[in-house]
Each structure stands twice: as structure tokens, then as C-alpha cells.
Short mmCIF file of C-alpha atoms and ligand atoms in Angstrom, two decimals:
data_model
loop_
_atom_site.label_atom_id
_atom_site.label_comp_id
_atom_site.label_asym_id
_atom_site.label_seq_id
_atom_site.Cartn_x
_atom_site.Cartn_y
_atom_site.Cartn_z
CA VAL A 1 -126.95 105.76 -175.85
CA LYS A 2 -128.77 102.73 -177.04
CA LYS A 3 -132.51 103.07 -176.58
CA ALA A 4 -134.89 100.47 -174.99
CA GLU A 5 -136.12 98.17 -177.94
CA LEU A 6 -139.75 98.76 -179.08
CA SER A 7 -141.95 96.06 -177.69
CA PRO A 8 -145.29 95.86 -179.62
CA ILE A 9 -146.69 92.95 -177.46
CA ALA A 10 -145.94 91.53 -173.94
CA TRP A 11 -147.64 89.27 -171.33
CA LYS A 12 -147.94 90.22 -167.79
CA GLU A 13 -149.70 87.81 -165.38
CA GLY A 14 -152.85 87.21 -167.15
CA VAL A 15 -152.71 90.56 -169.11
CA VAL A 16 -151.61 91.09 -172.84
CA LEU A 17 -150.16 94.48 -173.32
CA ILE A 18 -150.48 95.58 -176.81
CA LEU A 19 -148.94 98.84 -178.16
CA ASN A 20 -151.77 100.56 -179.97
CA GLN A 21 -150.21 101.12 -183.32
CA THR A 22 -153.26 103.14 -184.60
CA LEU A 23 -152.01 106.07 -182.29
CA LEU A 24 -148.44 105.99 -183.56
CA PRO A 25 -146.40 108.03 -183.96
CA ASP A 26 -148.33 110.64 -181.88
CA ARG A 27 -148.79 108.42 -178.65
CA LEU A 28 -147.30 105.43 -177.12
CA GLU A 29 -150.16 103.83 -175.37
CA TYR A 30 -150.67 100.11 -174.30
CA ILE A 31 -153.93 98.40 -174.35
CA GLU A 32 -154.37 95.94 -171.52
CA ALA A 33 -156.28 92.95 -172.97
CA THR A 34 -157.57 90.27 -170.47
CA SER A 35 -159.73 88.31 -172.89
CA PRO A 36 -159.23 86.62 -176.26
CA GLU A 37 -162.19 88.85 -177.62
CA ARG A 38 -160.19 91.90 -176.83
CA VAL A 39 -157.16 90.55 -178.65
CA ALA A 40 -159.34 89.69 -181.62
CA GLU A 41 -160.79 93.17 -181.66
CA ALA A 42 -157.18 94.67 -181.47
CA ILE A 43 -156.16 92.43 -184.54
CA LYS A 44 -159.30 93.42 -186.57
CA LYS A 45 -158.91 97.08 -185.83
CA MET A 46 -155.17 96.88 -186.57
CA GLU A 47 -154.28 98.18 -183.28
CA ILE A 48 -151.67 95.41 -183.72
CA ARG A 49 -150.82 94.33 -187.16
CA GLY A 50 -148.05 92.81 -189.11
CA ALA A 51 -148.05 89.03 -190.03
CA PRO A 52 -145.80 87.62 -187.16
CA ALA A 53 -147.22 90.08 -184.60
CA ILE A 54 -150.78 88.88 -185.11
CA GLY A 55 -149.65 85.32 -184.81
CA VAL A 56 -147.97 86.18 -181.50
CA ALA A 57 -151.17 88.12 -180.49
CA ALA A 58 -153.36 85.18 -181.35
CA ALA A 59 -151.35 82.69 -179.34
CA LEU A 60 -151.35 85.16 -176.34
CA GLY A 61 -155.14 85.59 -176.73
CA ILE A 62 -155.46 81.78 -176.29
CA ALA A 63 -153.16 81.98 -173.26
CA LEU A 64 -155.62 84.59 -171.83
CA ALA A 65 -158.45 82.03 -172.27
CA ALA A 66 -156.56 79.59 -170.41
CA TYR A 67 -155.40 81.78 -167.64
CA HIS A 68 -158.93 83.26 -166.91
CA SER A 69 -160.82 79.98 -167.57
CA LYS A 70 -163.16 78.77 -164.75
CA ALA A 71 -163.39 75.26 -166.22
CA SER A 72 -163.12 72.47 -163.62
CA SER A 73 -162.46 69.70 -166.20
CA ILE A 74 -160.01 69.26 -168.97
CA ASN A 75 -162.81 68.90 -171.49
CA GLU A 76 -164.51 72.25 -170.32
CA LEU A 77 -161.11 73.98 -170.41
CA ARG A 78 -160.56 72.74 -174.05
CA LYS A 79 -164.04 74.12 -175.00
CA ASP A 80 -163.01 77.45 -173.81
CA LEU A 81 -159.68 77.32 -175.70
CA LEU A 82 -161.45 76.04 -179.06
CA LYS A 83 -163.93 79.04 -178.66
CA ALA A 84 -161.04 81.54 -178.34
CA SER A 85 -159.07 79.88 -181.18
CA ASP A 86 -162.28 80.21 -183.35
CA ILE A 87 -162.82 83.95 -182.53
CA LEU A 88 -159.09 84.63 -183.24
CA TRP A 89 -159.05 82.59 -186.37
CA LYS A 90 -161.65 84.89 -188.05
CA THR A 91 -159.93 88.17 -187.40
CA ARG A 92 -157.89 88.63 -190.67
CA PRO A 93 -157.66 86.16 -193.61
CA THR A 94 -154.42 86.82 -195.44
CA ALA A 95 -151.40 86.48 -193.29
CA ARG A 96 -150.34 82.90 -192.74
CA ASN A 97 -148.77 83.37 -189.34
CA LEU A 98 -152.17 83.85 -187.63
CA PHE A 99 -153.21 80.41 -188.76
CA TRP A 100 -149.85 78.94 -188.03
CA ALA A 101 -149.80 80.14 -184.39
CA ILE A 102 -153.41 78.99 -183.63
CA GLU A 103 -152.70 75.50 -185.13
CA ARG A 104 -149.47 75.33 -182.97
CA MET A 105 -151.50 76.24 -179.92
CA LYS A 106 -154.16 73.57 -180.79
CA SER A 107 -151.54 70.96 -181.19
CA ILE A 108 -150.51 71.57 -177.53
CA PHE A 109 -153.94 71.84 -175.85
CA LEU A 110 -155.30 68.82 -177.74
CA ARG A 111 -152.69 66.65 -176.07
CA ASP A 112 -153.30 64.63 -172.87
CA PHE A 113 -152.73 66.31 -169.62
CA PRO A 114 -153.14 65.05 -166.12
CA ASP A 115 -155.22 68.04 -164.88
CA VAL A 116 -156.68 71.53 -165.67
CA ASP A 117 -153.68 73.39 -164.12
CA SER A 118 -151.05 71.48 -166.08
CA LEU A 119 -152.96 72.10 -169.32
CA LYS A 120 -153.14 75.83 -168.43
CA THR A 121 -149.59 76.08 -167.74
CA ALA A 122 -148.56 74.24 -171.05
CA VAL A 123 -150.78 76.73 -173.10
CA ILE A 124 -149.47 79.81 -171.45
CA ASN A 125 -145.88 78.43 -171.82
CA GLU A 126 -146.43 77.69 -175.57
CA ALA A 127 -147.65 81.26 -176.15
CA LEU A 128 -144.59 82.81 -174.53
CA LYS A 129 -142.29 80.40 -176.43
CA ILE A 130 -143.89 81.59 -179.69
CA LEU A 131 -143.33 85.26 -178.63
CA GLU A 132 -139.61 84.70 -177.58
CA GLU A 133 -138.81 82.49 -180.57
CA ASP A 134 -140.15 85.17 -182.89
CA ILE A 135 -137.65 87.70 -181.65
CA GLU A 136 -134.76 85.10 -182.12
CA ILE A 137 -135.87 84.19 -185.58
CA ASN A 138 -136.01 87.68 -186.67
CA LYS A 139 -132.39 88.11 -185.43
CA ARG A 140 -131.39 85.10 -187.52
CA ILE A 141 -133.23 86.49 -190.48
CA GLY A 142 -131.31 89.80 -189.89
CA ARG A 143 -127.94 88.09 -189.72
CA ASN A 144 -128.50 85.99 -192.90
CA GLY A 145 -130.03 89.07 -194.99
CA ALA A 146 -127.18 91.37 -193.84
CA GLN A 147 -124.88 89.40 -196.17
CA LEU A 148 -126.71 90.74 -199.20
CA ILE A 149 -126.37 94.38 -197.97
CA GLU A 150 -123.13 96.48 -198.86
CA ASP A 151 -121.87 99.30 -197.02
CA GLY A 152 -123.29 102.42 -198.54
CA ASP A 153 -126.53 100.89 -199.73
CA THR A 154 -129.75 102.71 -200.02
CA ILE A 155 -132.66 100.29 -199.49
CA LEU A 156 -136.19 100.95 -200.26
CA THR A 157 -138.84 99.36 -197.95
CA HIS A 158 -142.60 99.22 -198.01
CA CYS A 159 -145.14 99.10 -195.30
CA ASN A 160 -143.85 98.13 -191.93
CA ALA A 161 -141.90 94.89 -191.61
CA GLY A 162 -140.22 96.16 -188.38
CA ALA A 163 -140.17 95.41 -184.64
CA LEU A 164 -143.80 96.69 -184.66
CA ALA A 165 -144.86 94.00 -187.24
CA THR A 166 -143.36 91.23 -185.18
CA ALA A 167 -142.64 90.32 -181.49
CA GLY A 168 -139.54 92.59 -181.86
CA TYR A 169 -136.46 93.42 -184.20
CA GLY A 170 -138.45 92.92 -187.38
CA THR A 171 -137.99 91.06 -190.73
CA ALA A 172 -137.24 93.46 -193.46
CA LEU A 173 -136.03 96.11 -190.94
CA GLY A 174 -134.39 93.18 -189.00
CA VAL A 175 -131.98 92.86 -192.13
CA ILE A 176 -131.35 96.65 -192.12
CA ARG A 177 -130.83 96.68 -188.38
CA ALA A 178 -128.41 93.80 -188.59
CA ALA A 179 -126.50 95.50 -191.33
CA VAL A 180 -126.38 98.71 -189.40
CA GLU A 181 -125.02 96.64 -186.32
CA GLU A 182 -122.37 95.22 -188.56
CA GLY A 183 -121.08 98.79 -189.07
CA LYS A 184 -122.40 99.33 -192.52
CA LYS A 185 -123.62 102.77 -193.53
CA ILE A 186 -127.19 102.23 -194.75
CA LYS A 187 -129.85 104.69 -195.97
CA VAL A 188 -133.55 103.72 -196.09
CA ILE A 189 -136.25 105.00 -198.34
CA ALA A 190 -139.74 104.22 -196.74
CA THR A 191 -142.92 104.42 -198.78
CA GLU A 192 -145.80 106.14 -196.96
CA THR A 193 -148.09 102.99 -197.65
CA ARG A 194 -151.58 104.29 -198.18
CA PRO A 195 -154.26 103.77 -197.03
CA LEU A 196 -153.19 103.24 -193.38
CA LEU A 197 -149.81 104.79 -193.70
CA GLN A 198 -147.74 102.07 -191.97
CA GLY A 199 -144.67 103.34 -193.72
CA ALA A 200 -144.96 106.91 -192.68
CA ARG A 201 -146.39 106.37 -189.26
CA LEU A 202 -144.52 102.99 -188.24
CA THR A 203 -141.45 102.38 -190.29
CA CYS A 204 -140.41 106.04 -190.11
CA PHE A 205 -141.10 105.98 -186.33
CA GLU A 206 -138.88 102.99 -185.63
CA LEU A 207 -136.06 104.14 -187.88
CA VAL A 208 -136.07 107.73 -186.46
CA TYR A 209 -136.29 106.23 -182.87
CA GLU A 210 -133.13 104.29 -183.60
CA GLY A 211 -131.15 106.93 -185.56
CA ILE A 212 -131.18 105.11 -188.73
CA ASP A 213 -131.12 107.31 -191.76
CA VAL A 214 -134.67 107.34 -193.38
CA THR A 215 -136.30 109.34 -196.01
CA LEU A 216 -140.10 109.22 -196.59
CA ILE A 217 -141.73 109.12 -200.05
CA THR A 218 -145.32 108.86 -201.15
CA ASP A 219 -146.17 105.60 -202.94
CA ASN A 220 -146.41 107.03 -206.32
CA MET A 221 -142.88 108.33 -206.17
CA VAL A 222 -141.37 104.76 -206.28
CA GLY A 223 -140.95 104.63 -210.13
CA TYR A 224 -139.24 108.01 -210.33
CA VAL A 225 -136.90 107.44 -207.34
CA ILE A 226 -135.87 104.06 -208.74
CA SER A 227 -135.46 105.30 -212.39
CA LYS A 228 -133.19 108.06 -211.05
CA GLY A 229 -130.83 105.35 -209.63
CA LEU A 230 -131.56 106.46 -205.88
CA VAL A 231 -132.09 102.77 -204.77
CA ASP A 232 -129.72 99.88 -204.56
CA LYS A 233 -132.01 97.15 -203.14
CA ILE A 234 -135.55 96.70 -201.90
CA ILE A 235 -136.36 94.62 -198.99
CA VAL A 236 -139.95 94.01 -198.01
CA GLY A 237 -141.69 91.58 -195.54
CA ALA A 238 -144.44 89.13 -196.44
CA ASP A 239 -147.80 88.14 -195.09
CA ARG A 240 -147.91 84.75 -196.89
CA ILE A 241 -145.40 82.98 -199.28
CA LEU A 242 -146.50 80.07 -201.43
CA ARG A 243 -144.69 76.89 -202.23
CA ASP A 244 -143.87 78.17 -205.75
CA GLY A 245 -142.51 81.47 -204.41
CA HIS A 246 -145.66 83.78 -204.89
CA VAL A 247 -145.35 86.57 -202.26
CA ILE A 248 -148.53 88.04 -200.80
CA ASN A 249 -147.66 91.40 -199.02
CA LYS A 250 -149.04 94.83 -198.46
CA ILE A 251 -150.93 96.42 -201.40
CA GLY A 252 -148.39 98.25 -203.55
CA THR A 253 -145.51 95.55 -203.15
CA TYR A 254 -146.25 94.18 -206.64
CA THR A 255 -145.96 97.60 -208.23
CA ILE A 256 -142.58 98.08 -206.58
CA ALA A 257 -141.40 94.68 -207.72
CA CYS A 258 -142.32 95.35 -211.29
CA VAL A 259 -140.45 98.67 -211.38
CA ALA A 260 -137.45 96.94 -209.66
CA SER A 261 -137.46 94.24 -212.31
CA ILE A 262 -137.60 96.81 -215.02
CA HIS A 263 -134.54 98.65 -213.67
CA LYS A 264 -132.72 95.45 -212.59
CA ILE A 265 -132.71 96.39 -208.92
CA PRO A 266 -132.66 93.34 -206.49
CA PHE A 267 -136.05 92.75 -204.85
CA TYR A 268 -135.66 90.70 -201.59
CA VAL A 269 -138.45 89.31 -199.29
CA ALA A 270 -137.55 88.68 -195.66
CA ALA A 271 -139.91 86.29 -193.59
CA PRO A 272 -139.87 83.42 -191.11
CA LEU A 273 -140.79 79.82 -192.05
CA SER A 274 -144.29 80.57 -190.25
CA THR A 275 -145.27 82.75 -192.99
CA PHE A 276 -144.81 80.02 -195.79
CA ASP A 277 -148.04 78.26 -196.88
CA LEU A 278 -147.08 75.03 -198.72
CA LYS A 279 -150.82 74.02 -199.41
CA THR A 280 -152.80 76.85 -200.79
CA SER A 281 -152.44 77.68 -204.71
CA VAL A 282 -152.16 81.22 -205.84
CA GLU A 283 -155.85 81.26 -207.06
CA ASN A 284 -157.13 80.31 -203.75
CA VAL A 285 -155.44 82.96 -201.50
CA VAL A 286 -157.99 85.15 -199.81
CA ILE A 287 -156.82 88.91 -200.08
CA GLU A 288 -158.55 90.84 -197.42
CA ASN A 289 -160.80 93.65 -198.42
CA ARG A 290 -161.09 96.38 -195.82
CA ASP A 291 -163.58 99.28 -195.14
CA PRO A 292 -163.92 101.87 -197.91
CA SER A 293 -163.62 104.56 -195.35
CA GLU A 294 -159.82 103.78 -195.07
CA VAL A 295 -159.48 105.16 -198.64
CA THR A 296 -161.97 107.96 -198.56
CA THR A 297 -160.38 109.42 -195.48
CA ILE A 298 -156.85 110.10 -193.97
CA ARG A 299 -156.71 109.73 -190.35
CA GLY A 300 -160.38 110.69 -190.04
CA VAL A 301 -160.37 113.58 -192.59
CA ARG A 302 -162.46 112.90 -195.69
CA ILE A 303 -160.62 113.40 -199.01
CA ALA A 304 -163.19 112.04 -201.49
CA PRO A 305 -166.93 112.83 -202.12
CA GLU A 306 -169.58 110.78 -200.40
CA GLY A 307 -170.93 107.98 -202.41
CA VAL A 308 -167.90 107.39 -204.49
CA LYS A 309 -167.03 103.78 -205.20
CA VAL A 310 -163.97 102.49 -203.55
CA LEU A 311 -161.64 99.51 -203.89
CA ASN A 312 -159.65 98.57 -200.77
CA PRO A 313 -157.67 95.38 -201.07
CA ALA A 314 -155.04 95.13 -198.20
CA PHE A 315 -152.55 92.95 -199.95
CA ASP A 316 -151.26 92.08 -203.59
CA ILE A 317 -149.45 89.09 -205.00
CA THR A 318 -145.96 89.23 -206.44
CA PRO A 319 -145.06 86.49 -208.77
CA PRO A 320 -141.84 84.42 -208.30
CA ASP A 321 -140.02 85.83 -211.36
CA LYS A 322 -139.96 89.29 -209.76
CA VAL A 323 -138.42 88.03 -206.51
CA SER A 324 -134.57 87.88 -206.25
CA ALA A 325 -134.34 86.02 -203.21
CA ILE A 326 -136.22 85.20 -199.99
CA ILE A 327 -134.38 85.65 -196.68
CA THR A 328 -135.53 83.26 -193.93
CA GLU A 329 -134.08 82.09 -190.52
CA LYS A 330 -132.85 78.90 -192.29
CA GLY A 331 -130.93 80.79 -194.99
CA ILE A 332 -131.36 82.62 -198.16
CA VAL A 333 -133.60 80.98 -200.75
CA TYR A 334 -133.00 81.62 -204.38
CA PRO A 335 -134.84 80.27 -207.54
CA PRO A 336 -136.01 77.77 -208.61
CA TYR A 337 -138.29 78.38 -205.64
CA GLU A 338 -140.56 75.33 -205.90
CA GLU A 339 -137.48 73.09 -205.27
CA ASN A 340 -135.66 75.24 -202.80
CA ILE A 341 -138.64 76.17 -200.63
CA LYS A 342 -139.45 72.42 -200.30
CA LYS A 343 -135.76 71.83 -199.02
CA LEU A 344 -136.53 74.56 -196.33
CA PHE A 345 -138.83 72.19 -194.72
CA GLU A 346 -136.98 68.93 -194.97
O1 MRU B 1 -152.03 94.92 -192.98
P1 MRU B 1 -150.75 94.95 -192.21
O2 MRU B 1 -150.20 96.24 -191.79
O3 MRU B 1 -150.95 93.97 -191.09
O4 MRU B 1 -149.81 94.24 -193.22
C1 MRU B 1 -148.40 93.96 -192.82
C2 MRU B 1 -147.61 93.95 -194.04
O5 MRU B 1 -148.12 93.76 -195.17
C3 MRU B 1 -146.10 94.03 -193.82
O6 MRU B 1 -145.58 94.85 -194.67
C4 MRU B 1 -145.38 92.77 -193.86
O7 MRU B 1 -144.36 92.67 -194.72
C5 MRU B 1 -145.81 91.51 -193.30
S1 MRU B 1 -145.36 91.85 -191.59
C6 MRU B 1 -143.66 91.62 -191.42
#
């Protein structure tokens, strides 16, 4: 029997339902957000996380501001929407999709409208379009990427780039899903992904839920597992991809890419066009630093002495020479990246 697809976020008449990912895999509980402030809080606390998912959440947060606004003029309504956009903009700094979605919403609500109601409707419709498009885009990424996967492959993935990190279906896990749907026998190795365990808690949850063969390893087992020939391919998602092919993704991705390169294992990145940032250069990318308590504790249990110094960067940067290909909804991009990424946007 095919199970219902996991839905991390949905809109229901002025309420944004957010699957609280901090509780997974123990409990499936939805947050009912009715304000952009509550959506912003959910993004900050990582109750919803993953680059495309936080873009969709921000768009729906702006839709909430429109839906509940008491403004009686277009100008007043725009003020409410700008305020919501500003609050959502400041939630997390690294994933490009958040800013992409807010900019797209702004391009709608700064247009001319005859009255308040038509502006409200346009804003809500645009947010719903972003949500629906994201699922479609992921299915296209999946179909494109599945060409790279052979029957019998064991694929290593890091963090969670699945249905939960998007509006549904997933990017890296979308490729794996599409290959499985084509009838290929696929095994997945998932890294646990400290500090917040998105691999163990979320990727394993999704794959077990769907009956896809998954084996969990801790992050420090990657080198051993690859050197033993247990991995055919690596597929990860991305939070931001630069015009020259630098890939910013969950902390630990760079280490995996280096080991893959030494052992000549293909290292693929799957992401939508909304993840690409053609403007920022690598030295100007903001890597989010999160609270030290995420490192000194595991799910609330302290594992290090009080007073210890901690580093907690949430993302790292993989240089283009370690990336075998980037899978997008418009096709697979190979080096030279500068040239071929430019073509994607023409
Ligand atoms: O900090 P998170 O959980 O929001 O980070 C998400 C990731 O880094 C994912 O692995 C990812 O590839 C981007 S979302 C498809």
C-alpha cells in the first residue's frame, strides 16, 4: 500500500500548518501558525528547516500577514507586508531560497492593484504557487537525477534533503525516490548529521516510512565506509550554490566531498534554481553560527563540561572541483560551472 506523502507545510484558510520537525521521529505534530511572527519563530527554532521549505514558509508567512491584515488602504497593507517580509528575512542567513521567496513575494505586492482585497488575493495566490511549484520542481529534479543512478547502487546522503526539507518529494531524496519509482533497487546510507541529527531523525524517518532500504552511520564513519567500497555515489542537497559552482550545504558536506574525491566516487548535488545565488562571491557568503548548546547537548542531554568553548557553524563550503554534477529542474549541469550555470538562467 502506498502511504500518504509527508507534508511538512500546508495552508488552510488563514492558518499555516507546520510539521514540527524538532519532535520527529517521536511525534507527528503540526504547529498552527496564524502570524508571520510565529512562522519566523518556527524557522529560527528549526521547527521547519531545509532551504526550499524555509522559502515556502516565508512566502506563506507573508500570505498570513495579508490574510489577517486590518488595513483599509493599499499603502497600509503594503506596510504590513513589508514588516512581515523584514521579520522573515532576518530568521536564517545562509539558505538562498528564503531570500528568493521573499523577493518574489515583494515583486507581487509592490505592483499596482485596484483595491485591498485584490492585493490580498494576489499575495495569497503567489505563496500557494510557490508551494505547489516546489513539489513539481522536485519531481523534475528527481526525474533528471534518476538518469545518473544505476540499478543496485548504494547512495550516501547527508543531512536531510527530503520531503521534509522542501514542500514535498525532496531534492537529493527526490532523486532517490524517482530512481526507486523507476524500479531500480537502491540502498541508502544516511549520515546522522550532528549537531541536530537531521540525518538520523528525518532522512531515516522518511525512508523507513516509505520502505526504502536505509542504513544509518555516524558522521565520522564516512571515510571508512567509502574506503571499504560500500558507496557507489553521493547525493546531497544545497542551501546556496554560487555562480562558479561553490556549494554551501550542511556542515560535514565538504568532508564527505573530499573523501569522495580521493576515492573517485561521484559527488552529486541536487537543488532547484531558487537555491542559486549568481551575485555573492564565496568570501561574502554568510555561514550561520548557531547556539553552542546544540553541540554541548544531544536532545537536551549534556555531553560536555560546563564552560567549554564551542564552534557551531551550520554549513560549510564545497569547492566546484569536488562537485561531479549539479542536478536541477532544468537538467544536469557539469563543469565548467561558471559557463554552464550561466546558461541555466538564459
Ligand atoms: O540547517 P538545515 O537543516 O536547514 O539545513 C538543511 C541542509 O543543509 C540540507 O541538507 C540541504 O541539503 C538543503 S535543503 C534541501
